[in-house]
Amino acid sequence: MPLLEVEDLRVAYGKIEAVKGISFTVDAGQVVTLIGTNGAGKTTTLRTLSGLLKPLAGKITFDGEVINDIGAHKIVAKGIAHSPEGRRIFPRLTIAENLQLGAFLRKDTAGIQRDIESAYERFPILGERRHQAAGTLSGGEQQMLAMGRALMSQPKLLMLDEPSMGLSPIMMQKIMETIEELKSQGTTILLVEQNAQAALSLADHGHVMEIGTIALSGTGEELMHDESVRKAYLGED
Ligand SMILES: Nc1ncnc2c1ncn2[C@@H]1O[C@H](COP(=O)(O)OP(=O)(O)OP(=O)(O)O)[C@@H](O)[C@H]1O
Ligand SMILES: [Mg+2]
């Protein structure tokens, strides 16, 4: 049984249907990526899985339970964490406070402290600046904080929306290495990326979204070598 199963999901903003019946699964331990052009519905899909948007139709099953209607807090409690597009850290709060907020549903103070320490081990810069306002971090460092914060809920599924957006090549590589490392530690990840090359090279499965539908699916390897994908997303002609 997959950890996450999305069946014929439809999501609309008023009369505009942004997601028009998509289906895919994520198995425990896998990295699955959604790629596709601007406005394809990738962020809408993640926001719906998080309970921030209500589906118009379809079924979302996570860890054996239908979660269509259970609401954002309960979805976090069930084990889905979301590192949103644009990062959305709290700039005036310190790095430590931002991490603490990622654990808002937990009561195990000692465990929370231990996980904050492991975030500092994973991202030493966050440890060095723990008492500094998060808004003073660079874009790449803020991305590290957003990922660290998402991990603070001890998720079974980590959803990352464009973690490499706006980053320098070196910073992008660091973020991709972190995703690779999380994968090797067994973290299940649903990754939305504009950087198709980077995403496909570490994904077990990928889906190409086009105006609200899944146009093409395959292993990361298959999609990376698919001619239409190469033309549309990997800058080849
Ligand atoms: N709050 C909103 N109200 C109305 N329409 C919206 C809203 N948010 C998104 N849309 C529309 O829904 C469609 C899908 O948007 P979405 O943000 O999911 O795309 P995306 O694949 O994440 O794109 P990008 O790669 O640019 O982030 C787009 O046509 C967008 O304009
Ligand atoms: Mg988006």
PDB file of C-alpha atoms and ligand atoms in Angstrom:
ATOM      1  CA  MET A   1       0.000   0.000   0.000  1.00  0.00           C
ATOM      2  CA  PRO A   2       1.429   3.406  -0.919  1.00  0.00           C
ATOM      3  CA  LEU A   3       1.984   5.949   1.862  1.00  0.00           C
ATOM      4  CA  LEU A   4       0.112   8.570  -0.169  1.00  0.00           C
ATOM      5  CA  GLU A   5      -2.499   7.888  -2.814  1.00  0.00           C
ATOM      6  CA  VAL A   6      -4.087  10.714  -4.780  1.00  0.00           C
ATOM      7  CA  GLU A   7      -7.048   9.678  -6.922  1.00  0.00           C
ATOM      8  CA  ASP A   8      -8.684  11.883  -9.530  1.00  0.00           C
ATOM      9  CA  LEU A   9      -8.041  15.038  -7.502  1.00  0.00           C
ATOM     10  CA  ARG A  10      -9.777  18.208  -8.629  1.00  0.00           C
ATOM     11  CA  VAL A  11      -9.219  21.633  -7.085  1.00  0.00           C
ATOM     12  CA  ALA A  12     -10.737  24.953  -8.106  1.00  0.00           C
ATOM     13  CA  TYR A  13     -10.397  28.613  -7.181  1.00  0.00           C
ATOM     14  CA  GLY A  14     -13.962  29.767  -7.654  1.00  0.00           C
ATOM     15  CA  LYS A  15     -14.824  28.790 -11.188  1.00  0.00           C
ATOM     16  CA  ILE A  16     -11.233  28.270 -12.269  1.00  0.00           C
ATOM     17  CA  GLU A  17     -10.226  24.641 -12.058  1.00  0.00           C
ATOM     18  CA  ALA A  18      -6.491  24.602 -11.346  1.00  0.00           C
ATOM     19  CA  VAL A  19      -6.169  20.834 -10.857  1.00  0.00           C
ATOM     20  CA  LYS A  20      -8.309  18.816 -13.215  1.00  0.00           C
ATOM     21  CA  GLY A  21      -8.282  15.216 -12.039  1.00  0.00           C
ATOM     22  CA  ILE A  22      -4.780  14.000 -11.227  1.00  0.00           C
ATOM     23  CA  SER A  23      -3.772  10.623  -9.785  1.00  0.00           C
ATOM     24  CA  PHE A  24      -0.433   9.501  -8.400  1.00  0.00           C
ATOM     25  CA  THR A  25       1.054   7.607  -5.491  1.00  0.00           C
ATOM     26  CA  VAL A  26       4.077   7.960  -3.241  1.00  0.00           C
ATOM     27  CA  ASP A  27       5.534   4.852  -1.606  1.00  0.00           C
ATOM     28  CA  ALA A  28       7.292   5.060   1.749  1.00  0.00           C
ATOM     29  CA  GLY A  29      10.968   5.854   1.248  1.00  0.00           C
ATOM     30  CA  GLN A  30      10.495   7.234  -2.253  1.00  0.00           C
ATOM     31  CA  VAL A  31      11.216  10.638  -3.694  1.00  0.00           C
ATOM     32  CA  VAL A  32       8.480  11.623  -6.139  1.00  0.00           C
ATOM     33  CA  THR A  33       8.683  14.843  -8.093  1.00  0.00           C
ATOM     34  CA  LEU A  34       6.081  17.025  -9.790  1.00  0.00           C
ATOM     35  CA  ILE A  35       7.559  19.168 -12.522  1.00  0.00           C
ATOM     36  CA  GLY A  36       5.887  21.412 -15.069  1.00  0.00           C
ATOM     37  CA  THR A  37       5.495  24.935 -16.309  1.00  0.00           C
ATOM     38  CA  ASN A  38       4.270  27.950 -14.343  1.00  0.00           C
ATOM     39  CA  GLY A  39       0.626  27.696 -13.424  1.00  0.00           C
ATOM     40  CA  ALA A  40       0.436  23.937 -14.011  1.00  0.00           C
ATOM     41  CA  GLY A  41      -1.120  23.329 -10.588  1.00  0.00           C
ATOM     42  CA  LYS A  42       1.857  21.995  -8.619  1.00  0.00           C
ATOM     43  CA  THR A  43       1.542  24.358  -5.652  1.00  0.00           C
ATOM     44  CA  THR A  44      -2.230  23.949  -5.658  1.00  0.00           C
ATOM     45  CA  THR A  45      -1.734  20.189  -5.371  1.00  0.00           C
ATOM     46  CA  LEU A  46       0.616  20.515  -2.377  1.00  0.00           C
ATOM     47  CA  ARG A  47      -1.649  23.047  -0.653  1.00  0.00           C
ATOM     48  CA  THR A  48      -4.556  20.657  -1.056  1.00  0.00           C
ATOM     49  CA  LEU A  49      -2.585  17.732   0.350  1.00  0.00           C
ATOM     50  CA  SER A  50      -1.779  19.976   3.347  1.00  0.00           C
ATOM     51  CA  GLY A  51      -5.436  20.731   3.946  1.00  0.00           C
ATOM     52  CA  LEU A  52      -5.043  24.425   3.096  1.00  0.00           C
ATOM     53  CA  LEU A  53      -7.370  24.049   0.108  1.00  0.00           C
ATOM     54  CA  LYS A  54     -10.433  21.838  -0.149  1.00  0.00           C
ATOM     55  CA  PRO A  55     -10.653  19.475  -3.073  1.00  0.00           C
ATOM     56  CA  LEU A  56     -13.608  19.796  -5.397  1.00  0.00           C
ATOM     57  CA  ALA A  57     -13.531  16.058  -5.988  1.00  0.00           C
ATOM     58  CA  GLY A  58     -11.283  13.067  -5.664  1.00  0.00           C
ATOM     59  CA  LYS A  59      -9.752  11.130  -2.836  1.00  0.00           C
ATOM     60  CA  ILE A  60      -6.536  11.600  -0.853  1.00  0.00           C
ATOM     61  CA  THR A  61      -5.468   8.604   1.224  1.00  0.00           C
ATOM     62  CA  PHE A  62      -2.507   8.957   3.563  1.00  0.00           C
ATOM     63  CA  ASP A  63      -1.152   6.186   5.752  1.00  0.00           C
ATOM     64  CA  GLY A  64      -4.362   4.224   5.309  1.00  0.00           C
ATOM     65  CA  GLU A  65      -6.780   7.083   6.088  1.00  0.00           C
ATOM     66  CA  VAL A  66      -8.803   9.343   3.788  1.00  0.00           C
ATOM     67  CA  ILE A  67      -7.665  12.885   4.662  1.00  0.00           C
ATOM     68  CA  ASN A  68      -9.751  14.965   2.225  1.00  0.00           C
ATOM     69  CA  ASP A  69     -11.669  16.730   4.947  1.00  0.00           C
ATOM     70  CA  ILE A  70      -9.661  16.514   8.127  1.00  0.00           C
ATOM     71  CA  GLY A  71      -8.098  20.010   8.139  1.00  0.00           C
ATOM     72  CA  ALA A  72      -4.551  21.340   8.130  1.00  0.00           C
ATOM     73  CA  HIS A  73      -3.635  20.798  11.808  1.00  0.00           C
ATOM     74  CA  LYS A  74      -4.741  17.183  11.800  1.00  0.00           C
ATOM     75  CA  ILE A  75      -2.866  16.572   8.581  1.00  0.00           C
ATOM     76  CA  VAL A  76       0.341  17.773  10.220  1.00  0.00           C
ATOM     77  CA  ALA A  77      -0.455  15.499  13.151  1.00  0.00           C
ATOM     78  CA  LYS A  78      -0.983  12.603  10.722  1.00  0.00           C
ATOM     79  CA  GLY A  79       2.542  13.175   9.436  1.00  0.00           C
ATOM     80  CA  ILE A  80       2.577  15.466   6.400  1.00  0.00           C
ATOM     81  CA  ALA A  81       4.907  18.477   6.562  1.00  0.00           C
ATOM     82  CA  HIS A  82       4.972  21.219   3.955  1.00  0.00           C
ATOM     83  CA  SER A  83       7.865  23.521   3.170  1.00  0.00           C
ATOM     84  CA  PRO A  84       5.965  26.101   1.123  1.00  0.00           C
ATOM     85  CA  GLU A  85       6.835  27.963  -2.050  1.00  0.00           C
ATOM     86  CA  GLY A  86       8.632  31.171  -1.091  1.00  0.00           C
ATOM     87  CA  ARG A  87       9.758  29.595   2.196  1.00  0.00           C
ATOM     88  CA  ARG A  88       7.463  31.618   4.480  1.00  0.00           C
ATOM     89  CA  ILE A  89       9.747  31.735   7.467  1.00  0.00           C
ATOM     90  CA  PHE A  90       8.950  34.267  10.206  1.00  0.00           C
ATOM     91  CA  PRO A  91      11.562  36.987   9.578  1.00  0.00           C
ATOM     92  CA  ARG A  92      11.341  38.759  12.948  1.00  0.00           C
ATOM     93  CA  LEU A  93      11.543  35.591  14.998  1.00  0.00           C
ATOM     94  CA  THR A  94      14.901  33.984  15.643  1.00  0.00           C
ATOM     95  CA  ILE A  95      16.069  30.871  13.870  1.00  0.00           C
ATOM     96  CA  ALA A  96      15.562  28.888  17.067  1.00  0.00           C
ATOM     97  CA  GLU A  97      12.001  30.212  17.399  1.00  0.00           C
ATOM     98  CA  ASN A  98      11.216  29.355  13.784  1.00  0.00           C
ATOM     99  CA  LEU A  99      12.369  25.773  14.365  1.00  0.00           C
ATOM    100  CA  GLN A 100      10.386  25.614  17.594  1.00  0.00           C
ATOM    101  CA  LEU A 101       7.238  26.593  15.668  1.00  0.00           C
ATOM    102  CA  GLY A 102       7.684  23.592  13.394  1.00  0.00           C
ATOM    103  CA  ALA A 103       7.133  21.452  16.482  1.00  0.00           C
ATOM    104  CA  PHE A 104       3.935  23.240  17.518  1.00  0.00           C
ATOM    105  CA  LEU A 105       1.963  20.010  17.887  1.00  0.00           C
ATOM    106  CA  ARG A 106       4.590  18.191  19.928  1.00  0.00           C
ATOM    107  CA  LYS A 107       4.801  18.107  23.699  1.00  0.00           C
ATOM    108  CA  ASP A 108       8.016  16.121  24.142  1.00  0.00           C
ATOM    109  CA  THR A 109      10.255  19.034  25.164  1.00  0.00           C
ATOM    110  CA  ALA A 110      13.397  16.921  25.315  1.00  0.00           C
ATOM    111  CA  GLY A 111      12.705  15.381  21.901  1.00  0.00           C
ATOM    112  CA  ILE A 112      12.054  18.806  20.403  1.00  0.00           C
ATOM    113  CA  GLN A 113      15.358  20.080  21.766  1.00  0.00           C
ATOM    114  CA  ARG A 114      17.143  17.031  20.369  1.00  0.00           C
ATOM    115  CA  ASP A 115      15.629  17.610  16.922  1.00  0.00           C
ATOM    116  CA  ILE A 116      16.562  21.307  16.996  1.00  0.00           C
ATOM    117  CA  GLU A 117      20.131  20.209  17.716  1.00  0.00           C
ATOM    118  CA  SER A 118      20.040  17.819  14.757  1.00  0.00           C
ATOM    119  CA  ALA A 119      18.792  20.651  12.521  1.00  0.00           C
ATOM    120  CA  TYR A 120      21.881  22.593  13.641  1.00  0.00           C
ATOM    121  CA  GLU A 121      24.053  19.604  12.824  1.00  0.00           C
ATOM    122  CA  ARG A 122      22.508  19.289   9.389  1.00  0.00           C
ATOM    123  CA  PHE A 123      22.764  23.032   8.754  1.00  0.00           C
ATOM    124  CA  PRO A 124      25.620  24.430  10.882  1.00  0.00           C
ATOM    125  CA  ILE A 125      24.899  28.012   9.774  1.00  0.00           C
ATOM    126  CA  LEU A 126      21.510  27.793  11.517  1.00  0.00           C
ATOM    127  CA  GLY A 127      23.216  26.755  14.735  1.00  0.00           C
ATOM    128  CA  GLU A 128      25.727  29.565  14.540  1.00  0.00           C
ATOM    129  CA  ARG A 129      22.984  32.125  14.073  1.00  0.00           C
ATOM    130  CA  ARG A 130      20.307  30.531  16.247  1.00  0.00           C
ATOM    131  CA  HIS A 131      19.569  33.741  18.187  1.00  0.00           C
ATOM    132  CA  GLN A 132      19.523  35.976  15.122  1.00  0.00           C
ATOM    133  CA  ALA A 133      16.327  37.134  13.368  1.00  0.00           C
ATOM    134  CA  ALA A 134      15.547  34.702  10.551  1.00  0.00           C
ATOM    135  CA  GLY A 135      14.998  37.608   8.140  1.00  0.00           C
ATOM    136  CA  THR A 136      18.751  38.280   8.193  1.00  0.00           C
ATOM    137  CA  LEU A 137      19.512  34.918   6.545  1.00  0.00           C
ATOM    138  CA  SER A 138      20.287  34.681   2.843  1.00  0.00           C
ATOM    139  CA  GLY A 139      17.749  33.042   0.521  1.00  0.00           C
ATOM    140  CA  GLY A 140      19.535  29.712   0.613  1.00  0.00           C
ATOM    141  CA  GLU A 141      19.880  29.814   4.379  1.00  0.00           C
ATOM    142  CA  GLN A 142      16.182  30.636   4.686  1.00  0.00           C
ATOM    143  CA  GLN A 143      15.475  27.586   2.538  1.00  0.00           C
ATOM    144  CA  MET A 144      17.509  25.478   4.972  1.00  0.00           C
ATOM    145  CA  LEU A 145      15.461  26.934   7.811  1.00  0.00           C
ATOM    146  CA  ALA A 146      12.192  26.185   6.005  1.00  0.00           C
ATOM    147  CA  MET A 147      13.269  22.571   5.495  1.00  0.00           C
ATOM    148  CA  GLY A 148      14.535  22.287   9.060  1.00  0.00           C
ATOM    149  CA  ARG A 149      11.260  23.690  10.351  1.00  0.00           C
ATOM    150  CA  ALA A 150       9.211  21.222   8.274  1.00  0.00           C
ATOM    151  CA  LEU A 151      11.262  18.331   9.653  1.00  0.00           C
ATOM    152  CA  MET A 152      10.498  19.446  13.234  1.00  0.00           C
ATOM    153  CA  SER A 153       7.055  17.814  13.034  1.00  0.00           C
ATOM    154  CA  GLN A 154       8.794  14.437  12.460  1.00  0.00           C
ATOM    155  CA  PRO A 155       6.848  13.934   9.223  1.00  0.00           C
ATOM    156  CA  LYS A 156       6.229  10.657   7.445  1.00  0.00           C
ATOM    157  CA  LEU A 157       5.997  12.684   4.237  1.00  0.00           C
ATOM    158  CA  LEU A 158       7.975  15.848   3.562  1.00  0.00           C
ATOM    159  CA  MET A 159       6.603  18.093   0.809  1.00  0.00           C
ATOM    160  CA  LEU A 160       9.002  20.656  -0.648  1.00  0.00           C
ATOM    161  CA  ASP A 161       7.693  23.356  -2.988  1.00  0.00           C
ATOM    162  CA  GLU A 162      10.502  24.716  -5.181  1.00  0.00           C
ATOM    163  CA  PRO A 163      13.314  24.542  -2.650  1.00  0.00           C
ATOM    164  CA  SER A 164      15.873  25.713  -5.220  1.00  0.00           C
ATOM    165  CA  MET A 165      13.922  28.779  -6.339  1.00  0.00           C
ATOM    166  CA  GLY A 166      16.059  31.878  -6.678  1.00  0.00           C
ATOM    167  CA  LEU A 167      19.239  30.264  -5.351  1.00  0.00           C
ATOM    168  CA  SER A 168      22.768  30.468  -6.668  1.00  0.00           C
ATOM    169  CA  PRO A 169      24.085  27.286  -8.331  1.00  0.00           C
ATOM    170  CA  ILE A 170      26.212  26.455  -5.281  1.00  0.00           C
ATOM    171  CA  MET A 171      23.342  26.964  -2.867  1.00  0.00           C
ATOM    172  CA  MET A 172      21.039  24.968  -5.150  1.00  0.00           C
ATOM    173  CA  GLN A 173      23.511  22.115  -5.102  1.00  0.00           C
ATOM    174  CA  LYS A 174      23.668  22.221  -1.313  1.00  0.00           C
ATOM    175  CA  ILE A 175      19.874  22.026  -1.089  1.00  0.00           C
ATOM    176  CA  MET A 176      19.776  19.123  -3.565  1.00  0.00           C
ATOM    177  CA  GLU A 177      22.461  17.314  -1.561  1.00  0.00           C
ATOM    178  CA  THR A 178      20.369  17.775   1.543  1.00  0.00           C
ATOM    179  CA  ILE A 179      17.367  16.232  -0.206  1.00  0.00           C
ATOM    180  CA  GLU A 180      19.567  13.339  -1.340  1.00  0.00           C
ATOM    181  CA  GLU A 181      20.773  12.887   2.233  1.00  0.00           C
ATOM    182  CA  LEU A 182      17.226  12.950   3.631  1.00  0.00           C
ATOM    183  CA  LYS A 183      16.313  10.338   1.044  1.00  0.00           C
ATOM    184  CA  SER A 184      19.214   8.107   2.050  1.00  0.00           C
ATOM    185  CA  GLN A 185      18.007   8.384   5.641  1.00  0.00           C
ATOM    186  CA  GLY A 186      14.637   7.017   4.514  1.00  0.00           C
ATOM    187  CA  THR A 187      12.600  10.236   4.404  1.00  0.00           C
ATOM    188  CA  THR A 188       9.685  10.096   1.975  1.00  0.00           C
ATOM    189  CA  ILE A 189       9.603  13.252  -0.133  1.00  0.00           C
ATOM    190  CA  LEU A 190       7.196  14.871  -2.578  1.00  0.00           C
ATOM    191  CA  LEU A 191       9.281  17.438  -4.422  1.00  0.00           C
ATOM    192  CA  VAL A 192       7.965  20.229  -6.643  1.00  0.00           C
ATOM    193  CA  GLU A 193      10.711  21.763  -8.743  1.00  0.00           C
ATOM    194  CA  GLN A 194      11.290  24.099 -11.673  1.00  0.00           C
ATOM    195  CA  ASN A 195      14.776  22.669 -11.919  1.00  0.00           C
ATOM    196  CA  ALA A 196      13.680  19.507 -13.717  1.00  0.00           C
ATOM    197  CA  GLN A 197      17.177  18.168 -14.226  1.00  0.00           C
ATOM    198  CA  ALA A 198      18.044  18.261 -10.533  1.00  0.00           C
ATOM    199  CA  ALA A 199      14.659  16.909  -9.453  1.00  0.00           C
ATOM    200  CA  LEU A 200      14.545  14.044 -11.941  1.00  0.00           C
ATOM    201  CA  SER A 201      18.084  12.971 -11.203  1.00  0.00           C
ATOM    202  CA  LEU A 202      17.221  12.198  -7.589  1.00  0.00           C
ATOM    203  CA  ALA A 203      13.569  11.136  -7.947  1.00  0.00           C
ATOM    204  CA  ASP A 204      12.312   7.565  -8.069  1.00  0.00           C
ATOM    205  CA  HIS A 205       9.234   8.722  -9.961  1.00  0.00           C
ATOM    206  CA  GLY A 206       8.227  11.906 -11.675  1.00  0.00           C
ATOM    207  CA  HIS A 207       5.072  13.431 -13.105  1.00  0.00           C
ATOM    208  CA  VAL A 208       4.962  16.224 -15.634  1.00  0.00           C
ATOM    209  CA  MET A 209       2.034  18.563 -14.942  1.00  0.00           C
ATOM    210  CA  GLU A 210       0.491  20.667 -17.680  1.00  0.00           C
ATOM    211  CA  ILE A 211      -2.435  23.004 -17.045  1.00  0.00           C
ATOM    212  CA  GLY A 212      -3.953  20.985 -14.246  1.00  0.00           C
ATOM    213  CA  THR A 213      -3.323  17.498 -15.548  1.00  0.00           C
ATOM    214  CA  ILE A 214      -0.528  14.962 -15.481  1.00  0.00           C
ATOM    215  CA  ALA A 215       0.718  14.803 -19.054  1.00  0.00           C
ATOM    216  CA  LEU A 216       3.475  12.252 -18.553  1.00  0.00           C
ATOM    217  CA  SER A 217       4.743   9.958 -15.795  1.00  0.00           C
ATOM    218  CA  GLY A 218       7.747   7.728 -15.409  1.00  0.00           C
ATOM    219  CA  THR A 219      10.821   7.003 -13.368  1.00  0.00           C
ATOM    220  CA  GLY A 220      13.182   9.925 -12.921  1.00  0.00           C
ATOM    221  CA  GLU A 221      15.527   8.202 -15.314  1.00  0.00           C
ATOM    222  CA  GLU A 222      12.845   7.673 -17.985  1.00  0.00           C
ATOM    223  CA  LEU A 223      11.648  11.261 -17.865  1.00  0.00           C
ATOM    224  CA  MET A 224      15.167  12.616 -17.965  1.00  0.00           C
ATOM    225  CA  HIS A 225      15.688  10.795 -21.240  1.00  0.00           C
ATOM    226  CA  ASP A 226      12.241  11.518 -22.697  1.00  0.00           C
ATOM    227  CA  GLU A 227      12.525  13.706 -25.754  1.00  0.00           C
ATOM    228  CA  SER A 228       9.520  15.926 -25.046  1.00  0.00           C
ATOM    229  CA  VAL A 229      10.701  16.496 -21.463  1.00  0.00           C
ATOM    230  CA  ARG A 230      14.177  17.333 -22.664  1.00  0.00           C
ATOM    231  CA  LYS A 231      12.786  19.875 -25.112  1.00  0.00           C
ATOM    232  CA  ALA A 232      10.284  21.493 -22.780  1.00  0.00           C
ATOM    233  CA  TYR A 233      12.083  21.409 -19.430  1.00  0.00           C
ATOM    234  CA  LEU A 234      15.738  20.704 -19.902  1.00  0.00           C
ATOM    235  CA  GLY A 235      16.408  23.527 -22.324  1.00  0.00           C
ATOM    236  CA  GLU A 236      17.226  21.419 -25.351  1.00  0.00           C
ATOM    237  CA  ASP A 237      16.015  22.001 -28.869  1.00  0.00           C
TER     238      ASP A 237
HETATM  239  N1  LIG B   1      -5.395  32.042  -4.921  1.00  0.00           N
HETATM  240  C1  LIG B   1      -5.669  31.849  -6.208  1.00  0.00           C
HETATM  241  N2  LIG B   1      -6.791  32.343  -6.779  1.00  0.00           N
HETATM  242  C2  LIG B   1      -7.082  32.134  -8.080  1.00  0.00           C
HETATM  243  N3  LIG B   1      -6.324  31.426  -8.920  1.00  0.00           N
HETATM  244  C3  LIG B   1      -5.185  30.897  -8.422  1.00  0.00           C
HETATM  245  C4  LIG B   1      -4.798  31.091  -7.051  1.00  0.00           C
HETATM  246  N4  LIG B   1      -3.623  30.449  -6.858  1.00  0.00           N
HETATM  247  C5  LIG B   1      -3.299  29.896  -8.046  1.00  0.00           C
HETATM  248  N5  LIG B   1      -4.239  30.163  -8.985  1.00  0.00           N
HETATM  249  C6  LIG B   1      -4.213  29.701 -10.385  1.00  0.00           C
HETATM  250  O1  LIG B   1      -4.202  28.277 -10.386  1.00  0.00           O
HETATM  251  C7  LIG B   1      -3.347  27.799 -11.409  1.00  0.00           C
HETATM  252  C8  LIG B   1      -2.297  26.872 -10.807  1.00  0.00           C
HETATM  253  O2  LIG B   1      -1.438  27.621  -9.965  1.00  0.00           O
HETATM  254  P1  LIG B   1      -0.292  26.957  -9.098  1.00  0.00           P
HETATM  255  O3  LIG B   1       0.251  28.007  -8.203  1.00  0.00           O
HETATM  256  O4  LIG B   1      -0.796  25.714  -8.465  1.00  0.00           O
HETATM  257  O5  LIG B   1       0.780  26.565 -10.228  1.00  0.00           O
HETATM  258  P2  LIG B   1       2.257  26.055 -10.104  1.00  0.00           P
HETATM  259  O6  LIG B   1       2.373  24.840 -10.957  1.00  0.00           O
HETATM  260  O7  LIG B   1       2.666  25.946  -8.693  1.00  0.00           O
HETATM  261  O8  LIG B   1       3.081  27.239 -10.826  1.00  0.00           O
HETATM  262  P3  LIG B   1       4.520  27.872 -10.504  1.00  0.00           P
HETATM  263  O9  LIG B   1       5.502  26.962 -11.151  1.00  0.00           O
HETATM  264  O10 LIG B   1       4.483  29.210 -11.167  1.00  0.00           O
HETATM  265  O11 LIG B   1       4.690  27.965  -9.026  1.00  0.00           O
HETATM  266  C9  LIG B   1      -2.762  29.026 -12.100  1.00  0.00           C
HETATM  267  O12 LIG B   1      -3.524  29.277 -13.242  1.00  0.00           O
HETATM  268  C10 LIG B   1      -2.949  30.122 -11.073  1.00  0.00           C
HETATM  269  O13 LIG B   1      -3.081  31.366 -11.683  1.00  0.00           O
HETATM  270 MG    MG B   2       4.096  26.866  -7.563  1.00  0.00          MG
END
